[in-house]
Amino acid sequence: MKPNHAFFAAAMVSSFFLAPDDSQAAEWKTGMSSPEIAQIQQRLKERGFFTYPNATGYFGAITEEAVKAFQRAMHLPATGIVDDATYLKLQSAPASNDELAVGSHGAAVRDLQHRLKQLGYFRYPQITGYYGVVTADAVKQFQRANGLPATDRADRGTLERLKQKATSQPAESTDTLTIGSRGDGVRKLQQLLKQLGYFTYSDITGYYGVLTADAVRRFQRDYGLPATGAVDRQTAARLASAAKAKTTPPAPTKSERQAVRFSIGALGDDVKRIQTKLKELGYFDEGITGYYGAATADAVRRFQQAAKLPATGVVDGETYERLLGQAPAAKLDVIELVADAAELLGAPYVWGGETPEEGFDCSGFIFYLFQQQGVTVPRTVALMWNAGTSVSSPEVGDIVFFATTTNGPSHAGIYIGNGQFIHSGASTGVTTSRLDQPYWEQRYLGAKRLF
């Protein structure tokens, strides 16, 4: 009987590339070449694991790493070999049509940021819903830590792995304390930090300002926690256990039992410190006398208005910490400032807005970003102009001013280098523009430094 060469050829191929629903196991691994491997590569590509531009049909090191990453994401043994189980998962896993990348925004991004924050990768103070450079960097860190291709895009494989990791972690405490928190919880926190030697400020204020955040950050570093400066459930538990280990907590001082308070008529070095800081921030233009008079009270009132505190003109504990806690120029990280600004690209313009949730007007955008750095600046463009120090040519982090509706300053943005600035425009929302564009060049008033 004459042999059927076509039959034997087909049988030989099937011995190497059996379909997963046959009775024998199918395996594709390094060194093989076939159309089936090209299909596997295409499926891996659709699901965000195979990043090479083309499906080559050759099973090399890139394909092996993609298979391992897929197997890890699917909780399979990370062998790098496509066996029956891997092939079936690859067929059933949905394609990465909902990949998130820089520029994405909405509920999916908020969920991504929440999971990354829960795992300690997303350290921006707020969930913004916008996928900017800070989110991309957090995604890349997560991908590296979990054996995924570090693309900084949240593809299906990354989202699946993130969901699995976040689900296995305890949910983030809903009573997290961070900058802006106040009340008995903050007082207890400050007392614990003082007991452990981290909170060195003399008064327990009940307000969570930059001094408290710095103290928390130092504690977190010493105890191997993510140094976020915010107190989540893990940090709170570690604080409690560390404080419990102390045999005799220090007795509360008089200043802890009675909040600091300065008003008209007060004298002394503390008043000098208040006046010096007010002068440094552009609110006080008188001499440093150590006497709390009407001029000092007016300056305090203006600071309180800018800081959204009750404008009483009296320095209570919260005002004192907010005022004295303003970071000096050397501590302002302009790179972080610009990174935070980039994270908000695309946020809408809203008159009076100063949060990512509601949107920003031009000065609200600047006010919010400096506030994230622990620096309080005036809230309006005019006050910023008056408080700033003029510079002949702007550097990164300086404020650039424009006369758009009046002869004086009416619009402002943050200079980010290379002749560009980032700002919240009435018709664009948060965007970047160039100083040499005709519209802005004709209206440019100059640059000032607020830090």
GROMACS .gro file of C-alpha atoms in nm:
model
  451
    1MET     CA    1   0.000   0.000   0.000
    2LYS     CA    2   0.144   0.337  -0.102
    3PRO     CA    3   0.209   0.564   0.201
    4ASN     CA    4  -0.001   0.879   0.237
    5HIS     CA    5   0.269   1.149   0.281
    6ALA     CA    6   0.013   1.420   0.361
    7PHE     CA    7  -0.130   1.209   0.640
    8PHE     CA    8   0.212   1.141   0.795
    9ALA     CA    9   0.306   1.511   0.770
   10ALA     CA   10  -0.015   1.614   0.946
   11ALA     CA   11   0.042   1.351   1.214
   12MET     CA   12   0.396   1.475   1.273
   13VAL     CA   13   0.281   1.836   1.314
   14SER     CA   14   0.002   1.734   1.549
   15SER     CA   15   0.251   1.547   1.765
   16PHE     CA   16   0.418   1.883   1.834
   17PHE     CA   17   0.114   2.111   1.834
   18LEU     CA   18  -0.181   1.924   1.978
   19ALA     CA   19  -0.488   2.134   2.056
   20PRO     CA   20  -0.561   2.162   2.428
   21ASP     CA   21  -0.886   1.965   2.402
   22ASP     CA   22  -0.709   1.656   2.260
   23SER     CA   23  -0.629   1.368   2.489
   24GLN     CA   24  -0.256   1.451   2.496
   25ALA     CA   25  -0.095   1.758   2.647
   26ALA     CA   26   0.004   2.044   2.418
   27GLU     CA   27   0.322   2.239   2.484
   28TRP     CA   28   0.476   2.538   2.313
   29LYS     CA   29   0.814   2.654   2.443
   30THR     CA   30   1.144   2.829   2.366
   31GLY     CA   31   1.298   2.738   2.032
   32MET     CA   32   0.977   2.638   1.854
   33SER     CA   33   0.842   2.806   1.542
   34SER     CA   34   0.492   2.765   1.397
   35PRO     CA   35   0.176   2.953   1.292
   36GLU     CA   36   0.020   2.841   1.623
   37ILE     CA   37   0.289   3.030   1.815
   38ALA     CA   38   0.207   3.342   1.613
   39GLN     CA   39  -0.156   3.300   1.728
   40ILE     CA   40  -0.039   3.263   2.089
   41GLN     CA   41   0.170   3.579   2.056
   42GLN     CA   42  -0.128   3.765   1.913
   43ARG     CA   43  -0.348   3.653   2.205
   44LEU     CA   44  -0.077   3.760   2.451
   45LYS     CA   45  -0.052   4.094   2.269
   46GLU     CA   46  -0.430   4.150   2.286
   47ARG     CA   47  -0.416   4.087   2.658
   48GLY     CA   48  -0.127   4.325   2.715
   49PHE     CA   49   0.159   4.083   2.781
   50PHE     CA   50   0.343   4.049   2.448
   51THR     CA   51   0.488   4.395   2.376
   52TYR     CA   52   0.694   4.314   2.067
   53PRO     CA   53   0.549   4.499   1.761
   54ASN     CA   54   0.475   4.186   1.553
   55ALA     CA   55   0.365   3.828   1.611
   56THR     CA   56   0.669   3.645   1.467
   57GLY     CA   57   0.571   3.282   1.510
   58TYR     CA   58   0.904   3.213   1.686
   59PHE     CA   59   0.902   3.126   2.056
   60GLY     CA   60   1.200   3.323   2.191
   61ALA     CA   61   1.297   3.495   2.518
   62ILE     CA   62   1.046   3.779   2.470
   63THR     CA   63   0.761   3.532   2.421
   64GLU     CA   64   0.875   3.327   2.720
   65GLU     CA   65   0.873   3.635   2.947
   66ALA     CA   66   0.528   3.732   2.817
   67VAL     CA   67   0.398   3.382   2.892
   68LYS     CA   68   0.548   3.391   3.244
   69ALA     CA   69   0.387   3.730   3.310
   70PHE     CA   70   0.051   3.599   3.189
   71GLN     CA   71   0.083   3.286   3.403
   72ARG     CA   72   0.165   3.494   3.712
   73ALA     CA   73  -0.137   3.716   3.648
   74MET     CA   74  -0.359   3.407   3.611
   75HIS     CA   75  -0.215   3.231   3.921
   76LEU     CA   76  -0.057   2.957   3.711
   77PRO     CA   77   0.294   2.813   3.758
   78ALA     CA   78   0.524   3.063   3.586
   79THR     CA   79   0.710   2.809   3.368
   80GLY     CA   80   0.718   3.012   3.046
   81ILE     CA   81   0.577   2.705   2.866
   82VAL     CA   82   0.231   2.718   2.709
   83ASP     CA   83   0.067   2.399   2.834
   84ASP     CA   84  -0.301   2.304   2.825
   85ALA     CA   85  -0.396   2.511   3.131
   86THR     CA   86  -0.214   2.819   3.006
   87TYR     CA   87  -0.363   2.784   2.658
   88LEU     CA   88  -0.716   2.753   2.793
   89LYS     CA   89  -0.667   3.059   3.016
   90LEU     CA   90  -0.524   3.248   2.723
   91GLN     CA   91  -0.832   3.170   2.514
   92SER     CA   92  -1.079   3.261   2.788
   93ALA     CA   93  -0.910   3.575   2.928
   94PRO     CA   94  -1.074   3.890   2.783
   95ALA     CA   95  -0.871   4.108   2.549
   96SER     CA   96  -0.727   4.429   2.688
   97ASN     CA   97  -0.974   4.667   2.526
   98ASP     CA   98  -0.997   4.875   2.842
   99GLU     CA   99  -0.624   4.948   2.872
  100LEU     CA  100  -0.555   5.261   3.075
  101ALA     CA  101  -0.268   5.494   2.990
  102VAL     CA  102  -0.158   5.856   3.032
  103GLY     CA  103  -0.455   6.072   2.937
  104SER     CA  104  -0.725   5.825   3.052
  105HIS     CA  105  -0.973   5.950   3.309
  106GLY     CA  106  -1.291   5.844   3.484
  107ALA     CA  107  -1.417   5.577   3.723
  108ALA     CA  108  -1.177   5.308   3.595
  109VAL     CA  109  -0.878   5.532   3.671
  110ARG     CA  110  -1.013   5.614   4.018
  111ASP     CA  111  -1.046   5.240   4.088
  112LEU     CA  112  -0.690   5.185   3.962
  113GLN     CA  113  -0.552   5.464   4.181
  114HIS     CA  114  -0.743   5.336   4.484
  115ARG     CA  115  -0.594   4.986   4.445
  116LEU     CA  116  -0.244   5.124   4.387
  117LYS     CA  117  -0.283   5.346   4.695
  118GLN     CA  118  -0.401   5.051   4.901
  119LEU     CA  119  -0.084   4.863   4.805
  120GLY     CA  120   0.145   5.160   4.873
  121TYR     CA  121   0.239   5.250   4.514
  122PHE     CA  122   0.018   5.555   4.448
  123ARG     CA  123   0.130   5.819   4.699
  124TYR     CA  124  -0.046   6.124   4.565
  125PRO     CA  125  -0.265   6.269   4.845
  126GLN     CA  126  -0.593   6.237   4.654
  127ILE     CA  127  -0.767   6.001   4.411
  128THR     CA  128  -0.797   6.224   4.103
  129GLY     CA  129  -0.951   6.000   3.838
  130TYR     CA  130  -0.692   6.128   3.588
  131TYR     CA  131  -0.410   5.904   3.459
  132GLY     CA  132  -0.105   6.132   3.461
  133VAL     CA  133   0.266   6.082   3.509
  134VAL     CA  134   0.235   6.011   3.882
  135THR     CA  135  -0.015   5.732   3.815
  136ALA     CA  136   0.200   5.597   3.530
  137ASP     CA  137   0.502   5.584   3.761
  138ALA     CA  138   0.299   5.400   4.028
  139VAL     CA  139   0.181   5.147   3.768
  140LYS     CA  140   0.539   5.091   3.649
  141GLN     CA  141   0.657   5.031   4.007
  142PHE     CA  142   0.376   4.778   4.059
  143GLN     CA  143   0.458   4.603   3.731
  144ARG     CA  144   0.827   4.571   3.820
  145ALA     CA  145   0.745   4.437   4.167
  146ASN     CA  146   0.509   4.175   4.022
  147GLY     CA  147   0.711   4.046   3.728
  148LEU     CA  148   0.504   4.221   3.461
  149PRO     CA  149   0.639   4.416   3.162
  150ALA     CA  150   0.710   4.766   3.299
  151THR     CA  151   0.523   4.959   3.030
  152ASP     CA  152   0.354   5.215   3.264
  153ARG     CA  153   0.022   5.129   3.092
  154ALA     CA  154  -0.245   4.949   3.294
  155ASP     CA  155  -0.330   4.669   3.050
  156ARG     CA  156  -0.550   4.369   3.120
  157GLY     CA  157  -0.267   4.167   3.274
  158THR     CA  158  -0.172   4.450   3.507
  159LEU     CA  159  -0.534   4.517   3.607
  160GLU     CA  160  -0.596   4.147   3.677
  161ARG     CA  161  -0.281   4.117   3.888
  162LEU     CA  162  -0.358   4.442   4.071
  163LYS     CA  163  -0.708   4.324   4.153
  164GLN     CA  164  -0.576   3.995   4.293
  165LYS     CA  165  -0.311   4.167   4.506
  166ALA     CA  166  -0.546   4.436   4.637
  167THR     CA  167  -0.815   4.179   4.722
  168SER     CA  168  -0.567   3.984   4.933
  169GLN     CA  169  -0.474   4.299   5.130
  170PRO     CA  170  -0.690   4.443   5.411
  171ALA     CA  171  -0.908   4.728   5.290
  172GLU     CA  172  -0.772   5.075   5.351
  173SER     CA  173  -0.913   5.236   5.661
  174THR     CA  174  -1.185   5.487   5.590
  175ASP     CA  175  -1.066   5.705   5.879
  176THR     CA  176  -0.720   5.776   5.736
  177LEU     CA  177  -0.566   6.090   5.883
  178THR     CA  178  -0.378   6.323   5.652
  179ILE     CA  179  -0.300   6.692   5.599
  180GLY     CA  180  -0.616   6.891   5.669
  181SER     CA  181  -0.761   6.645   5.925
  182ARG     CA  182  -0.846   6.782   6.266
  183GLY     CA  183  -1.006   6.683   6.595
  184ASP     CA  184  -0.953   6.436   6.880
  185GLY     CA  185  -0.807   6.172   6.649
  186VAL     CA  186  -0.530   6.411   6.545
  187ARG     CA  187  -0.466   6.511   6.906
  188LYS     CA  188  -0.423   6.146   7.005
  189LEU     CA  189  -0.193   6.095   6.707
  190GLN     CA  190   0.022   6.394   6.804
  191GLN     CA  191   0.042   6.273   7.163
  192LEU     CA  192   0.161   5.929   7.045
  193LEU     CA  193   0.417   6.083   6.813
  194LYS     CA  194   0.538   6.316   7.091
  195GLN     CA  195   0.563   6.020   7.328
  196LEU     CA  196   0.781   5.839   7.073
  197GLY     CA  197   0.997   6.145   7.010
  198TYR     CA  198   0.881   6.225   6.656
  199PHE     CA  199   0.649   6.522   6.713
  200THR     CA  200   0.877   6.788   6.861
  201TYR     CA  201   0.643   7.084   6.830
  202SER     CA  202   0.559   7.217   7.176
  203ASP     CA  203   0.179   7.214   7.141
  204ILE     CA  204  -0.083   6.948   7.073
  205THR     CA  205  -0.295   7.140   6.824
  206GLY     CA  206  -0.548   6.887   6.697
  207TYR     CA  207  -0.469   7.000   6.341
  208TYR     CA  208  -0.284   6.774   6.095
  209GLY     CA  209  -0.038   7.009   5.926
  210VAL     CA  210   0.301   6.963   5.761
  211LEU     CA  211   0.477   6.930   6.099
  212THR     CA  212   0.254   6.638   6.191
  213ALA     CA  213   0.293   6.485   5.843
  214ASP     CA  214   0.674   6.510   5.869
  215ALA     CA  215   0.663   6.340   6.209
  216VAL     CA  216   0.448   6.058   6.069
  217ARG     CA  217   0.681   6.020   5.771
  218ARG     CA  218   0.986   5.984   5.998
  219PHE     CA  219   0.805   5.724   6.208
  220GLN     CA  220   0.703   5.530   5.896
  221ARG     CA  221   1.060   5.526   5.762
  222ASP     CA  222   1.197   5.400   6.095
  223TYR     CA  223   0.939   5.122   6.112
  224GLY     CA  224   0.966   5.006   5.750
  225LEU     CA  225   0.631   5.143   5.634
  226PRO     CA  226   0.559   5.334   5.311
  227ALA     CA  227   0.659   5.693   5.400
  228THR     CA  228   0.336   5.859   5.285
  229GLY     CA  229   0.297   6.104   5.573
  230ALA     CA  230  -0.065   5.986   5.613
  231VAL     CA  231  -0.189   5.760   5.893
  232ASP     CA  232  -0.369   5.457   5.753
  233ARG     CA  233  -0.476   5.151   5.953
  234GLN     CA  234  -0.133   4.985   5.929
  235THR     CA  235   0.049   5.298   6.052
  236ALA     CA  236  -0.203   5.350   6.332
  237ALA     CA  237  -0.158   4.991   6.452
  238ARG     CA  238   0.221   5.022   6.445
  239LEU     CA  239   0.203   5.352   6.635
  240ALA     CA  240  -0.016   5.197   6.902
  241SER     CA  241   0.216   4.900   6.951
  242ALA     CA  242   0.527   5.122   6.959
  243ALA     CA  243   0.368   5.351   7.217
  244LYS     CA  244   0.260   5.053   7.425
  245ALA     CA  245   0.619   4.938   7.441
  246LYS     CA  246   0.711   5.262   7.616
  247THR     CA  247   0.694   5.202   7.991
  248THR     CA  248   0.602   5.549   8.115
  249PRO     CA  249   0.448   5.797   7.875
  250PRO     CA  250   0.541   6.158   7.951
  251ALA     CA  251   0.291   6.366   8.145
  252PRO     CA  252   0.111   6.626   7.933
  253THR     CA  253   0.269   6.969   7.953
  254LYS     CA  254   0.083   7.289   8.027
  255SER     CA  255   0.098   7.386   7.658
  256GLU     CA  256  -0.062   7.051   7.569
  257ARG     CA  257  -0.347   7.115   7.809
  258GLN     CA  258  -0.403   7.466   7.682
  259ALA     CA  259  -0.380   7.557   7.314
  260VAL     CA  260  -0.139   7.834   7.216
  261ARG     CA  261  -0.310   8.171   7.158
  262PHE     CA  262  -0.166   8.509   7.059
  263SER     CA  263  -0.365   8.827   7.006
  264ILE     CA  264  -0.326   9.206   7.028
  265GLY     CA  265  -0.113   9.298   7.326
  266ALA     CA  266   0.102   8.985   7.327
  267LEU     CA  267   0.480   9.024   7.356
  268GLY     CA  268   0.784   8.803   7.323
  269ASP     CA  269   0.994   8.578   7.100
  270ASP     CA  270   0.694   8.377   6.980
  271VAL     CA  271   0.543   8.696   6.840
  272LYS     CA  272   0.874   8.767   6.665
  273ARG     CA  273   0.860   8.422   6.507
  274ILE     CA  274   0.504   8.487   6.392
  275GLN     CA  275   0.597   8.825   6.242
  276THR     CA  276   0.907   8.682   6.072
  277LYS     CA  277   0.708   8.404   5.908
  278LEU     CA  278   0.431   8.641   5.801
  279LYS     CA  279   0.694   8.868   5.647
  280GLU     CA  280   0.859   8.576   5.470
  281LEU     CA  281   0.523   8.480   5.317
  282GLY     CA  282   0.446   8.835   5.205
  283TYR     CA  283   0.168   8.917   5.453
  284PHE     CA  284   0.357   9.146   5.691
  285ASP     CA  285   0.565   9.442   5.570
  286GLU     CA  286   0.640   9.608   5.907
  287GLY     CA  287   0.945   9.572   6.131
  288ILE     CA  288   0.994   9.266   6.353
  289THR     CA  289   0.912   9.412   6.696
  290GLY     CA  290   0.791   9.120   6.906
  291TYR     CA  291   0.475   9.320   6.984
  292TYR     CA  292   0.140   9.190   6.858
  293GLY     CA  293  -0.037   9.505   6.736
  294ALA     CA  294  -0.304   9.589   6.479
  295ALA     CA  295  -0.065   9.546   6.183
  296THR     CA  296   0.026   9.195   6.299
  297ALA     CA  297  -0.341   9.106   6.351
  298ASP     CA  298  -0.425   9.227   5.998
  299ALA     CA  299  -0.141   9.017   5.853
  300VAL     CA  300  -0.260   8.713   6.049
  301ARG     CA  301  -0.612   8.770   5.919
  302ARG     CA  302  -0.489   8.776   5.558
  303PHE     CA  303  -0.292   8.456   5.613
  304GLN     CA  304  -0.596   8.287   5.768
  305GLN     CA  305  -0.812   8.386   5.470
  306ALA     CA  306  -0.556   8.242   5.227
  307ALA     CA  307  -0.528   7.925   5.436
  308LYS     CA  308  -0.910   7.891   5.465
  309LEU     CA  309  -0.907   7.932   5.841
  310PRO     CA  310  -1.148   8.148   6.044
  311ALA     CA  311  -1.015   8.501   5.984
  312THR     CA  312  -1.007   8.610   6.349
  313GLY     CA  313  -0.669   8.784   6.352
  314VAL     CA  314  -0.587   8.571   6.656
  315VAL     CA  315  -0.316   8.303   6.636
  316ASP     CA  316  -0.464   7.987   6.785
  317GLY     CA  317  -0.297   7.645   6.782
  318GLU     CA  318  -0.408   7.554   6.431
  319THR     CA  319  -0.304   7.889   6.283
  320TYR     CA  320   0.031   7.867   6.460
  321GLU     CA  321   0.112   7.523   6.318
  322ARG     CA  322  -0.010   7.615   5.970
  323LEU     CA  323   0.193   7.937   5.972
  324LEU     CA  324   0.515   7.810   6.128
  325GLY     CA  325   0.496   7.486   5.932
  326GLN     CA  326   0.533   7.652   5.593
  327ALA     CA  327   0.832   7.498   5.421
  328PRO     CA  328   1.120   7.735   5.349
  329ALA     CA  329   1.234   7.779   4.992
  330ALA     CA  330   1.499   7.509   5.006
  331LYS     CA  331   1.243   7.243   5.097
  332LEU     CA  332   1.005   7.303   4.808
  333ASP     CA  333   1.054   7.020   4.559
  334VAL     CA  334   0.981   7.184   4.222
  335ILE     CA  335   1.007   6.847   4.047
  336GLU     CA  336   0.727   6.712   4.266
  337LEU     CA  337   0.534   7.034   4.210
  338VAL     CA  338   0.552   6.993   3.832
  339ALA     CA  339   0.475   6.619   3.856
  340ASP     CA  340   0.166   6.697   4.065
  341ALA     CA  341   0.062   6.958   3.809
  342ALA     CA  342   0.103   6.714   3.519
  343GLU     CA  343  -0.120   6.467   3.701
  344LEU     CA  344  -0.405   6.719   3.671
  345LEU     CA  345  -0.382   6.784   3.296
  346GLY     CA  346  -0.733   6.788   3.153
  347ALA     CA  347  -0.905   6.891   3.478
  348PRO     CA  348  -1.189   7.132   3.392
  349TYR     CA  349  -1.189   7.507   3.451
  350VAL     CA  350  -1.434   7.610   3.724
  351TRP     CA  351  -1.455   7.963   3.860
  352GLY     CA  352  -1.359   7.950   4.229
  353GLY     CA  353  -1.253   7.584   4.199
  354GLU     CA  354  -0.948   7.459   4.386
  355THR     CA  355  -0.978   7.078   4.404
  356PRO     CA  356  -0.942   6.800   4.143
  357GLU     CA  357  -1.298   6.688   4.213
  358GLU     CA  358  -1.461   7.020   4.123
  359GLY     CA  359  -1.200   7.167   3.885
  360PHE     CA  360  -0.982   7.479   3.908
  361ASP     CA  361  -0.966   7.844   3.821
  362CYS     CA  362  -0.615   7.969   3.745
  363SER     CA  363  -0.521   8.080   4.097
  364GLY     CA  364  -0.704   7.787   4.259
  365PHE     CA  365  -0.487   7.550   4.053
  366ILE     CA  366  -0.167   7.716   4.182
  367PHE     CA  367  -0.301   7.742   4.538
  368TYR     CA  368  -0.387   7.369   4.541
  369LEU     CA  369  -0.050   7.255   4.406
  370PHE     CA  370   0.154   7.462   4.651
  371GLN     CA  371  -0.071   7.340   4.931
  372GLN     CA  372   0.018   6.979   4.840
  373GLN     CA  373   0.380   7.079   4.898
  374GLY     CA  374   0.290   7.217   5.242
  375VAL     CA  375   0.329   7.578   5.129
  376THR     CA  376   0.045   7.827   5.170
  377VAL     CA  377   0.031   8.096   4.905
  378PRO     CA  378  -0.227   8.374   4.857
  379ARG     CA  379  -0.549   8.258   4.691
  380THR     CA  380  -0.594   8.524   4.422
  381VAL     CA  381  -0.376   8.627   4.128
  382ALA     CA  382  -0.349   8.985   4.256
  383LEU     CA  383  -0.232   8.874   4.602
  384MET     CA  384   0.016   8.630   4.448
  385TRP     CA  385   0.156   8.914   4.237
  386ASN     CA  386   0.194   9.134   4.547
  387ALA     CA  387   0.349   8.859   4.761
  388GLY     CA  388   0.595   8.724   4.503
  389THR     CA  389   0.955   8.826   4.446
  390SER     CA  390   1.023   8.943   4.089
  391VAL     CA  391   1.270   8.741   3.881
  392SER     CA  392   1.425   8.853   3.553
  393SER     CA  393   1.372   8.516   3.386
  394PRO     CA  394   1.153   8.237   3.524
  395GLU     CA  395   1.284   7.908   3.657
  396VAL     CA  396   1.084   7.588   3.707
  397GLY     CA  397   0.825   7.645   3.980
  398ASP     CA  398   0.805   8.025   3.936
  399ILE     CA  399   0.469   8.188   3.867
  400VAL     CA  400   0.419   8.366   3.534
  401PHE     CA  401   0.156   8.642   3.520
  402PHE     CA  402  -0.056   8.784   3.239
  403ALA     CA  403  -0.296   9.075   3.187
  404THR     CA  404  -0.588   8.908   3.010
  405THR     CA  405  -0.890   9.111   3.124
  406THR     CA  406  -0.738   9.420   3.289
  407ASN     CA  407  -0.414   9.617   3.281
  408GLY     CA  408  -0.300   9.437   3.594
  409PRO     CA  409  -0.240   9.067   3.663
  410SER     CA  410  -0.553   8.861   3.597
  411HIS     CA  411  -0.416   8.521   3.496
  412ALA     CA  412  -0.125   8.308   3.616
  413GLY     CA  413   0.043   7.972   3.563
  414ILE     CA  414   0.342   7.768   3.683
  415TYR     CA  415   0.656   7.777   3.469
  416ILE     CA  416   0.770   7.420   3.384
  417GLY     CA  417   1.078   7.494   3.173
  418ASN     CA  418   1.160   7.516   2.801
  419GLY     CA  419   0.947   7.826   2.760
  420GLN     CA  420   0.631   7.646   2.875
  421PHE     CA  421   0.389   7.693   3.162
  422ILE     CA  422   0.099   7.489   3.299
  423HIS     CA  423  -0.224   7.665   3.394
  424SER     CA  424  -0.601   7.634   3.414
  425GLY     CA  425  -0.745   7.826   3.120
  426ALA     CA  426  -1.109   7.928   3.100
  427SER     CA  427  -1.154   7.761   2.759
  428THR     CA  428  -0.911   7.470   2.801
  429GLY     CA  429  -0.905   7.360   3.163
  430VAL     CA  430  -0.563   7.252   3.291
  431THR     CA  431  -0.324   7.258   2.997
  432THR     CA  432   0.026   7.362   2.893
  433SER     CA  433   0.108   7.665   2.679
  434ARG     CA  434   0.417   7.843   2.550
  435LEU     CA  435   0.525   8.191   2.657
  436ASP     CA  436   0.616   8.276   2.298
  437GLN     CA  437   0.267   8.205   2.163
  438PRO     CA  438   0.138   8.541   2.031
  439TYR     CA  439  -0.162   8.555   2.266
  440TRP     CA  440   0.045   8.499   2.582
  441GLU     CA  441   0.351   8.692   2.464
  442GLN     CA  442   0.143   9.008   2.414
  443ARG     CA  443  -0.013   8.982   2.762
  444TYR     CA  444   0.292   8.870   2.962
  445LEU     CA  445   0.363   9.084   3.273
  446GLY     CA  446   0.655   8.896   3.426
  447ALA     CA  447   0.749   8.611   3.663
  448LYS     CA  448   0.761   8.599   4.042
  449ARG     CA  449   0.882   8.349   4.300
  450LEU     CA  450   0.642   8.257   4.579
  451PHE     CA  451   0.871   8.024   4.776
   0.00000   0.00000   0.00000
